[in-house]
Tab-separated table of C-alpha atoms and ligand atoms in Angstrom:
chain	number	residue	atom	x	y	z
A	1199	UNK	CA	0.000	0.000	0.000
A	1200	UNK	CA	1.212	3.689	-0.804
A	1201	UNK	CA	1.683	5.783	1.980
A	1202	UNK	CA	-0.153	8.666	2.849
A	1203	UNK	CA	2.203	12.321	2.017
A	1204	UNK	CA	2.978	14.743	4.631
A	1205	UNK	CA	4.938	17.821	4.514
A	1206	UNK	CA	6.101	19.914	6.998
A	1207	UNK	CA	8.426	23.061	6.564
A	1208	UNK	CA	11.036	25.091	8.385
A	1209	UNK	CA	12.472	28.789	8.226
A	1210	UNK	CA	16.373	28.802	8.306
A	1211	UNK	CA	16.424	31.352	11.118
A	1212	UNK	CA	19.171	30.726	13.630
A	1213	UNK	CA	22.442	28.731	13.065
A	1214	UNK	CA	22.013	26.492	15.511
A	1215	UNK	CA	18.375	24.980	15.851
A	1216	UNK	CA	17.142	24.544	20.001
A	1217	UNK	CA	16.505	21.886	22.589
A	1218	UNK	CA	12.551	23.149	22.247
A	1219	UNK	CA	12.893	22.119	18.449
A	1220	UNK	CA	14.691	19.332	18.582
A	1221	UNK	CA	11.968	17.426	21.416
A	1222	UNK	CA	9.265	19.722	20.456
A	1223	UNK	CA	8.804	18.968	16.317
A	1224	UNK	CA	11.934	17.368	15.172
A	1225	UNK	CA	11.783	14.228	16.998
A	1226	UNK	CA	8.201	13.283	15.857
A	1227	UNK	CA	9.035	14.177	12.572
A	1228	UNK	CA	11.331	11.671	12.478
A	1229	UNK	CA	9.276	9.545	13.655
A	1230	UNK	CA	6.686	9.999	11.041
A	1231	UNK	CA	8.919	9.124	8.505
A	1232	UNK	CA	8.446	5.782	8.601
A	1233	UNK	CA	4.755	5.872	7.941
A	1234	UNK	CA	4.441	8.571	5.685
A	1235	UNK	CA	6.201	9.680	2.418
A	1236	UNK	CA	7.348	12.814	3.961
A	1237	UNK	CA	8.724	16.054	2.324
A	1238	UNK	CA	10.516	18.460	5.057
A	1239	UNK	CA	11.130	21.986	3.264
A	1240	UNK	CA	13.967	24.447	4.470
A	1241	UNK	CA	11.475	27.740	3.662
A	1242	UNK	CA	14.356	30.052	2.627
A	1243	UNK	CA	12.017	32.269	0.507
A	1244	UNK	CA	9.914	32.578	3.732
A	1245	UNK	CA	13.071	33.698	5.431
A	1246	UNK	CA	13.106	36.838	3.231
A	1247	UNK	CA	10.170	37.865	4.018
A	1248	UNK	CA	12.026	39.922	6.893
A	1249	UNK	CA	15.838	41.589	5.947
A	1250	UNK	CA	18.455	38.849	6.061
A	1251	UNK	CA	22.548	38.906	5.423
A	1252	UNK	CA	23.011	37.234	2.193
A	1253	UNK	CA	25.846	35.154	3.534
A	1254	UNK	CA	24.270	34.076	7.137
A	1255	UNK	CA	20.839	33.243	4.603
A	1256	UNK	CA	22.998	30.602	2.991
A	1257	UNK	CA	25.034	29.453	5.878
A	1258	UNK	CA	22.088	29.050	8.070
A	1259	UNK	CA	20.064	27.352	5.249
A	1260	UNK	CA	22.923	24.845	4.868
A	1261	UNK	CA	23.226	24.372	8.680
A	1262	UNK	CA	19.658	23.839	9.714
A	1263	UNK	CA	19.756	21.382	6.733
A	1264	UNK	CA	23.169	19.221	8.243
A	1265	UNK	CA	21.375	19.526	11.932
A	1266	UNK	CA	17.866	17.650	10.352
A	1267	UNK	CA	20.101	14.864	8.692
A	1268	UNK	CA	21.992	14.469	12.101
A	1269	UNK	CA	18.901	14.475	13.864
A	1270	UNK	CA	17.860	11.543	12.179
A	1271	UNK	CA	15.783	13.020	8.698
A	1272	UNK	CA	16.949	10.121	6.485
A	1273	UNK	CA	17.139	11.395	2.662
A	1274	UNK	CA	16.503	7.962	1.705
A	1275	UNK	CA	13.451	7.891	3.164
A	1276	UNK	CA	12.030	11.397	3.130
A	1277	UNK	CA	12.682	14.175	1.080
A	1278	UNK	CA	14.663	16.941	2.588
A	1279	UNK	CA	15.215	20.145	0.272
A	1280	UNK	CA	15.148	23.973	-0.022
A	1281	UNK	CA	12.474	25.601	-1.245
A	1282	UNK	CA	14.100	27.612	-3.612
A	1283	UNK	CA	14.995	24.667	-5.461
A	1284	UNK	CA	11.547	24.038	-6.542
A	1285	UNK	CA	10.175	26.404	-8.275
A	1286	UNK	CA	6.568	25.552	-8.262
A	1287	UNK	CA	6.063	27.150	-4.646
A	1288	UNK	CA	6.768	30.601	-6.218
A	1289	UNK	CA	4.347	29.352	-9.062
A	1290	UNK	CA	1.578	28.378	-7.231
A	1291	UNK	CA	1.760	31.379	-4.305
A	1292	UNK	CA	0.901	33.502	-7.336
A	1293	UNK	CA	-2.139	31.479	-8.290
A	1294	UNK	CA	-3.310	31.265	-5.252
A	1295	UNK	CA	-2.793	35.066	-4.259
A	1296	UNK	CA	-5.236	35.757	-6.651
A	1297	UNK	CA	-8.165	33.485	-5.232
A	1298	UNK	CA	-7.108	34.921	-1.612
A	1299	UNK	CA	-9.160	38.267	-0.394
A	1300	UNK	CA	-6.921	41.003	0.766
A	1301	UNK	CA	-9.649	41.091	4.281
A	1302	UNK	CA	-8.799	37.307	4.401
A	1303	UNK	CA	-5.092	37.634	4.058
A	1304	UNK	CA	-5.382	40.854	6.582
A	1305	UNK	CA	-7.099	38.599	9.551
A	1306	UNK	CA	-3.503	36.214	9.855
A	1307	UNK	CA	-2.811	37.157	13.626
A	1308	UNK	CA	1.162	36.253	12.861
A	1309	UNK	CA	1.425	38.758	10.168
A	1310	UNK	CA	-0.500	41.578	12.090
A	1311	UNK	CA	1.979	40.716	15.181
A	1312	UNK	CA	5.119	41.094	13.062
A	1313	UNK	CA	3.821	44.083	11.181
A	1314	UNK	CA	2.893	46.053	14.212
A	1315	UNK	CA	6.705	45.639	15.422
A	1316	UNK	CA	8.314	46.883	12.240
A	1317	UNK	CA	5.562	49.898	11.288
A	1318	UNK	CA	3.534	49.274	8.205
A	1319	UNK	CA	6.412	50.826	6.031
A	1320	UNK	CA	8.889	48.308	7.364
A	1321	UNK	CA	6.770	45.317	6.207
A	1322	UNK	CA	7.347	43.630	3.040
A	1323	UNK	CA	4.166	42.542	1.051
A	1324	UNK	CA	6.341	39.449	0.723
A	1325	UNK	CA	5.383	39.384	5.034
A	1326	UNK	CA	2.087	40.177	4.479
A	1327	UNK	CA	1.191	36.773	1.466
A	1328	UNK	CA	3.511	34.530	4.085
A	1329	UNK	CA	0.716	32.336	4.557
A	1330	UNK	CA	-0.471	32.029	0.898
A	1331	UNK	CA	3.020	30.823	0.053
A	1332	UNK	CA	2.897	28.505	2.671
A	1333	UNK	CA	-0.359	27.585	1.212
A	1334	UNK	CA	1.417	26.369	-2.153
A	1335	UNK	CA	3.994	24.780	0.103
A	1336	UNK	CA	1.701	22.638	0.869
A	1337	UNK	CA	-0.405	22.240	-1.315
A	1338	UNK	CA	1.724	20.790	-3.940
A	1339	UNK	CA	2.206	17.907	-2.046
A	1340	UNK	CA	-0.965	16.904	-1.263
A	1341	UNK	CA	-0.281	15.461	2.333
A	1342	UNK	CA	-3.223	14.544	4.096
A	1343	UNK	CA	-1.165	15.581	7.147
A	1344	UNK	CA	0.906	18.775	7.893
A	1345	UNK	CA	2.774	18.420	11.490
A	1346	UNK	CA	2.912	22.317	13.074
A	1347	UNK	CA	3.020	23.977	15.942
A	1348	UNK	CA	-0.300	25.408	17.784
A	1349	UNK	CA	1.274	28.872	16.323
A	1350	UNK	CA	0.428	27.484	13.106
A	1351	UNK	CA	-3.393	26.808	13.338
A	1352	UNK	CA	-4.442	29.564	11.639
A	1353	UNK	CA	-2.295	29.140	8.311
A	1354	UNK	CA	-3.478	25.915	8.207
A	1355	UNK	CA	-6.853	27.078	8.266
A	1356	UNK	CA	-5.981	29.166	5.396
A	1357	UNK	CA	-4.601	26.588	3.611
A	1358	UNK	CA	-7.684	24.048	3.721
A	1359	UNK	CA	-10.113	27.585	3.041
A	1360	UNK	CA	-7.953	27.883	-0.059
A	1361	UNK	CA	-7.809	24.350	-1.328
A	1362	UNK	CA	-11.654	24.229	-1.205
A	1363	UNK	CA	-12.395	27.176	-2.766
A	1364	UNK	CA	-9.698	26.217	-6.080
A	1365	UNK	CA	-11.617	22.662	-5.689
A	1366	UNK	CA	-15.143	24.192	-6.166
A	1367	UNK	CA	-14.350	26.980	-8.407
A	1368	UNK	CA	-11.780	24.721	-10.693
A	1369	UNK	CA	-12.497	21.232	-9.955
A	1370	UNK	CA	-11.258	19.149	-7.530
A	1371	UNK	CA	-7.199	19.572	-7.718
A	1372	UNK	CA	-5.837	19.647	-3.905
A	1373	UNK	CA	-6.008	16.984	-0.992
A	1374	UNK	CA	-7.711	19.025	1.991
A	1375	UNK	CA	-4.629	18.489	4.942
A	1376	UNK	CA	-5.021	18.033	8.231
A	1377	UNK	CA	-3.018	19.865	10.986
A	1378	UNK	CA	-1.478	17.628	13.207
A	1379	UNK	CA	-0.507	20.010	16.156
A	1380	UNK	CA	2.562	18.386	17.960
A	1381	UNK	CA	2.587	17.497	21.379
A	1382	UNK	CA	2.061	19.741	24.194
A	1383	UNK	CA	3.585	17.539	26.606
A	1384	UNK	CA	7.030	17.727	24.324
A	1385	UNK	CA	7.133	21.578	25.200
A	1386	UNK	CA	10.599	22.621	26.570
A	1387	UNK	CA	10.738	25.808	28.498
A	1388	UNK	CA	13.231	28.761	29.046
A	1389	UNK	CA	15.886	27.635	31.563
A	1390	UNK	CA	16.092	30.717	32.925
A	1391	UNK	CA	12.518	31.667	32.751
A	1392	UNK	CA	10.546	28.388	33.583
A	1393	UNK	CA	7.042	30.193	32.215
A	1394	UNK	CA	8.568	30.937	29.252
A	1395	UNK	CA	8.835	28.583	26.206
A	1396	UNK	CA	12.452	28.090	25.315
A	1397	UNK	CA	12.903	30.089	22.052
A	1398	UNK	CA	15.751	31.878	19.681
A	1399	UNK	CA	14.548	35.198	20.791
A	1400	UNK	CA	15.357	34.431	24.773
A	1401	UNK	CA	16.138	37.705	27.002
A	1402	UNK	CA	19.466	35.313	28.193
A	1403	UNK	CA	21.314	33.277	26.510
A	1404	UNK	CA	22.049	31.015	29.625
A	1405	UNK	CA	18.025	30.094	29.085
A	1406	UNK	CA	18.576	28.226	25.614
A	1407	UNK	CA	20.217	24.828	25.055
A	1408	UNK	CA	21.668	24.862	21.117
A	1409	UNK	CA	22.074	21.418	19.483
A	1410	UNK	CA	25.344	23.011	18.268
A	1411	UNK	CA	26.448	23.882	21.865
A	1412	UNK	CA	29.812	22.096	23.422
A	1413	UNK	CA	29.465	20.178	26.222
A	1414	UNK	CA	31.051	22.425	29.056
A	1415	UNK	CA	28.424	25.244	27.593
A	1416	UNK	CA	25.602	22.807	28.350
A	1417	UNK	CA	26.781	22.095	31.711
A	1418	UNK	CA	26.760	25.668	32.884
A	1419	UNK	CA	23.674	26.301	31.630
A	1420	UNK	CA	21.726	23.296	33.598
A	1421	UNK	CA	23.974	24.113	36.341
A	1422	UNK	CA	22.505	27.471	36.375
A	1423	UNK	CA	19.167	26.844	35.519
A	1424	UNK	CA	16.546	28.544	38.202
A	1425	UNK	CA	14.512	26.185	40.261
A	1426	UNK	CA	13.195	27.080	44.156
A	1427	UNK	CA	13.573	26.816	47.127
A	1428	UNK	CA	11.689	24.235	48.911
A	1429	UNK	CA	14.270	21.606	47.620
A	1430	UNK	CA	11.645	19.033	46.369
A	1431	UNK	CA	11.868	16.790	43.368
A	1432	UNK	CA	8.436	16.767	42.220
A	1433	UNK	CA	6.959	17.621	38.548
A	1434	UNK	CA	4.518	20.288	39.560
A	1435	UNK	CA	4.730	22.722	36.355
A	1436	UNK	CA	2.268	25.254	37.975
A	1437	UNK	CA	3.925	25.719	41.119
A	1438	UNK	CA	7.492	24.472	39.991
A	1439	UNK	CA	8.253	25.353	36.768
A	1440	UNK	CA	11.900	25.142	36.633
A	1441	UNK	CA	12.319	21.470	38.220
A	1442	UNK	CA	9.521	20.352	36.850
A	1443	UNK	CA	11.231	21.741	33.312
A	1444	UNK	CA	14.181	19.947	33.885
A	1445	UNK	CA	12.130	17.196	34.734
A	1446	UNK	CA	10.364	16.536	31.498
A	1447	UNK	CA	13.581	16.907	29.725
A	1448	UNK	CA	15.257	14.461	31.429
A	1449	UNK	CA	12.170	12.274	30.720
A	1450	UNK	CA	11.981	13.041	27.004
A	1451	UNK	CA	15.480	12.294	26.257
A	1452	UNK	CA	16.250	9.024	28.536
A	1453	UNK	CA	12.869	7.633	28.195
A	1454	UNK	CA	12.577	6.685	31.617
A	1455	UNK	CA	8.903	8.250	33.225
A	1456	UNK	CA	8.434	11.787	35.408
A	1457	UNK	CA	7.392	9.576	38.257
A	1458	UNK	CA	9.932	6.793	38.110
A	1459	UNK	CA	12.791	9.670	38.075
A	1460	UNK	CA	11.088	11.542	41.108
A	1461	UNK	CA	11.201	8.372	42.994
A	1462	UNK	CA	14.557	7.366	42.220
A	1463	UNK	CA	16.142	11.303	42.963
A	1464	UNK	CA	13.808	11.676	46.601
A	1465	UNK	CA	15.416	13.028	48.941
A	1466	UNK	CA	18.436	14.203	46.886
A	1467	UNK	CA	19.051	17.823	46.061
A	1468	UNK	CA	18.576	19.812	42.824
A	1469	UNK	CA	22.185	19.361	42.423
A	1470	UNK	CA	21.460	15.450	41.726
A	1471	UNK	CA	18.809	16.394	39.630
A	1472	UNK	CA	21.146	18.485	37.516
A	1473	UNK	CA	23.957	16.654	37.223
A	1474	UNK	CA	21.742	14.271	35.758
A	1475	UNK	CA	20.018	16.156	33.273
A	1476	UNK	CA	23.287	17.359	32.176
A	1477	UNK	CA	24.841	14.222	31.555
A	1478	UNK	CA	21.964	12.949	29.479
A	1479	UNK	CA	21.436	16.079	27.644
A	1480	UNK	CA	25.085	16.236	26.681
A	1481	UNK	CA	25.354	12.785	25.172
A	1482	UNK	CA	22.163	12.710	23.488
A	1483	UNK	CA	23.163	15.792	21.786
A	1484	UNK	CA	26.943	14.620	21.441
A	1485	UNK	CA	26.658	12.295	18.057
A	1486	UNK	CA	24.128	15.322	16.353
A	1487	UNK	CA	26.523	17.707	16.821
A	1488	UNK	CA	29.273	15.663	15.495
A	1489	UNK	CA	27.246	14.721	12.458
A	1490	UNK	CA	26.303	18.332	12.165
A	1491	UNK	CA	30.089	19.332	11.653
A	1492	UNK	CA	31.176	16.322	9.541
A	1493	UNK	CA	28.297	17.459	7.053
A	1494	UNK	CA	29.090	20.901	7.084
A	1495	UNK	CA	32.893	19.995	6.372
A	1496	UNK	CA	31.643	18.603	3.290
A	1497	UNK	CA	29.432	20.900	1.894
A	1498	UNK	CA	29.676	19.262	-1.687
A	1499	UNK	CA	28.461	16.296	-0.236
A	1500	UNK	CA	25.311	18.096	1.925
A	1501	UNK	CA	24.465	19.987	-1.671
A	1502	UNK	CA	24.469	16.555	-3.587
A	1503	UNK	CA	21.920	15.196	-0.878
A	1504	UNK	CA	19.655	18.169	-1.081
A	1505	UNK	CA	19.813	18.265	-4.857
A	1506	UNK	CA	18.728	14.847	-4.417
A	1507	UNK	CA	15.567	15.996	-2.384
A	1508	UNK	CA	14.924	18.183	-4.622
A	1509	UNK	CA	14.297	16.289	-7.248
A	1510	UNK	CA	11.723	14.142	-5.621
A	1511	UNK	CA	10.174	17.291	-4.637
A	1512	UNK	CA	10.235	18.690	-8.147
A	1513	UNK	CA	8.161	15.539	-9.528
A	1514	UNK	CA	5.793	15.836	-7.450
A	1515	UNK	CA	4.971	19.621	-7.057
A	1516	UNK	CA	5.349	19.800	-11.171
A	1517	UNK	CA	2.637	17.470	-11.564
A	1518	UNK	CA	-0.104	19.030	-9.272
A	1519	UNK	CA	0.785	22.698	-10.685
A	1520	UNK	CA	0.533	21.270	-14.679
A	1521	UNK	CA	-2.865	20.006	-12.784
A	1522	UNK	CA	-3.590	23.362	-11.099
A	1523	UNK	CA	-2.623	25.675	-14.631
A	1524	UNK	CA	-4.717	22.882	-16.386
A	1525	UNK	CA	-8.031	23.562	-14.554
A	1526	UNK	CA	-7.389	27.340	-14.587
A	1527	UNK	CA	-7.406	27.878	-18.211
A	1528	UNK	CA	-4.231	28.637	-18.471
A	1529	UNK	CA	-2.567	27.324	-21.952
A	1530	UNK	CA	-0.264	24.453	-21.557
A	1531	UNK	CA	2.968	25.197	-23.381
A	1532	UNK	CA	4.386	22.648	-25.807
B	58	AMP	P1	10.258	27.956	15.490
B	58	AMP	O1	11.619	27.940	14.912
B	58	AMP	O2	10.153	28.693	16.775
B	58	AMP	O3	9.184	28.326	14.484
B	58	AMP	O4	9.939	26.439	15.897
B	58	AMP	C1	9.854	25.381	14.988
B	58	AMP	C2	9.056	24.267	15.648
B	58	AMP	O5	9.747	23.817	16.822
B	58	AMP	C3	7.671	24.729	16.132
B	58	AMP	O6	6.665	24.454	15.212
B	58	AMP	C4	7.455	23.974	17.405
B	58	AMP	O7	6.727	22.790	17.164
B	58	AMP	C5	8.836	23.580	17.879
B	58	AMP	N1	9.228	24.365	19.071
B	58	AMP	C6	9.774	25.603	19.102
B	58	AMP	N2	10.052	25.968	20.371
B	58	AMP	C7	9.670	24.940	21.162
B	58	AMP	C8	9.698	24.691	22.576
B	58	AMP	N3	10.197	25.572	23.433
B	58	AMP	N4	9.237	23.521	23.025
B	58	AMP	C9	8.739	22.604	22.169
B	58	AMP	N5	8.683	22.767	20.837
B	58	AMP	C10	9.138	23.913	20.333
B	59	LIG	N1	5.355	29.191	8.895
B	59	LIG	C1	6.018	28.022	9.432
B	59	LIG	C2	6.694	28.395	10.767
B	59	LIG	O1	6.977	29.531	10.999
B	59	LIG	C3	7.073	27.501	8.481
B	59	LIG	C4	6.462	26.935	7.243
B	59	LIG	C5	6.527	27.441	5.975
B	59	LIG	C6	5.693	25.750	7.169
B	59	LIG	N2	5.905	26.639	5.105
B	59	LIG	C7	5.370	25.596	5.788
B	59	LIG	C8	5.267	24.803	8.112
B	59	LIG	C9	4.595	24.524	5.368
B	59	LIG	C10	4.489	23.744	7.673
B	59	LIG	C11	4.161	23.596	6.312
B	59	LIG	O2	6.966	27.515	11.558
């Protein structure tokens, strides 16, 4: 039996991706690779939707790309590749701009958020059709199942709005997806600010855990992650956020369960705790950061496999847009 697509997508923002990333999408993605023919897409023409350096664009794009193989995205199963390699996403954001109403397009919460930041006159109308070009990202694929997280609810209700409407104005063309919002329980928080969600953006860098980061960097910052004071080993997220943090990580990464781990650590001190979480954060993320720098050494080699992806990408977005300019009217050129 043929497997059902999926697609999922990510922007090359940061060199080094996070802890949050890693447990929060990355590990069930690769976990989904085995029952799905998946398509992951590096969104570098999202990316310039807000000013980037040239160089860091391309470095980043390359890195976050090495970091996904290391994690465990297999190119032999899925298909890993940029989005500027495939040209149809450019192609069928156009097409689908003009089916879009600018009062739809104006409710996306994420571009009215970003906007209000940068002033109207700092925002690209490249910001402002984001989600219409994620649209065609998906689209093209026709997964019935698109892997996001909660932040990206609304695009996907977009994206299934949009589909319908081509479907019933053109004939049916596009697969309606389904959202699959990732786990909750795989949320990693802020290190140094246990209520908030560990992210790029944090106030301190001694909050964020980088797959890229060296050992001894990892160490200090679990060392000096904040916790309380009643010196309790007990996952309570609402009144303990930062042991309870630590907690789930530990969990997530050795397998072993919340309550197994409280019971084993009673009656030892935070410093236990730590030294523990630590030790298993450091050697899970030991081998992906090796892998990360042996692929980045060879660049040629990290090109050939996305080139690769690419190509599987291409065959299938190709078809669904000759199917998509077919049903528009469009004329089909020799
Ligand atoms: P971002 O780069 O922030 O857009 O994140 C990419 C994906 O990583 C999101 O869709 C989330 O599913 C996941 N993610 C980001 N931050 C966290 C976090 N702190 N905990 C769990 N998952 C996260
Ligand atoms: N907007 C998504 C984010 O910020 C990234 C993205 C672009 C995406 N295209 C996609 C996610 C297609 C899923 C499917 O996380």
């Amino acid at each position: 039996m043929t497997k059902p697509n999926l697609l999922s997508g990510m922007q090359p923002s940061a060199a080094s991706l996070h802890l949050g990333n890693y447990l929060g999408a990355l590990t069930q993605w690769v976990q989904m690779q085995n029952d799905f023919n998946a398509f992951y897409v590096i969104v570098d023409l999202h990316a310039i939707t807000v000013p980037q350096d040239p160089k860091i664009l391309r470095d980043n794009t390359r890195r976050t790309a090495a970091q996904y193989i290391a994690a465990g995205l297999d190119p032999s199963k899925s298909s890993l590749f940029v989005q500027s390699h495939v040209p149809a996403h450019a192609q069928l954001a156009w097409v689908l701009n003009c089916i879009t109403g600018f009062g739809e397009a104006s409710r996306m919460t994420q571009f009215k958020d970003k906007s209000q930041k940068g002033g109207s006159d700092n925002s690209s109308v490249g910001l402002f059709t984001y989600p219409i070009l994620q649209a065609a990202d998906i689209l093209l694929y026709q997964p019935t199942s698109v892997p996001v997280g909660e932040d990206q609810r609304q695009h996907l209700e977009l994206t299934r709005d949009l589909a319908m409407r081509f479907n019933s104005r053109f004939g049916e063309t596009f697969v309606i997806p389904q959202a699959q919002i990732l786990k909750e329980s795989a949320k990693i928080y802020d290190l140094q600010v246990p209520t908030a969600k560990m992210s790029k953006s944090a106030q301190d860098p001694k909050g964020l855990i980088n797959l890229m980061d060296e050992p001894n960097q990892i160490l200090k910052k679990i060392k000096s992650a904040v916790t309380d004071t009643d010196g309790e080993i007990r996952f309570d997220p609402s009144a303990k956020p930062g042991v309870s943090n630590l907690l789930g990580i530990q969990s997530s990464l050795s397998g072993e369960k919340v309550s197994d781990i409280e019971a084993r650590l009673k009656n030892q001190g935070y410093g236990a705790l730590k030294a523990e979480v630590a030790d298993v954060v450091i050697e899970s993320l030991r081998p992906i950061r090796e892998r990360t720098n042996e692929l980045l050494e060879d660049s040629a080699e990290l090109d050939r496999l996305l080139a690769k992806g690419a190509e599987k990408a291409n065959e299938q977005a190709e078809k669904t847009l000759k199917t998509v300019y077919e049903n528009l009217g469009l004329v089909m050129a020799l």
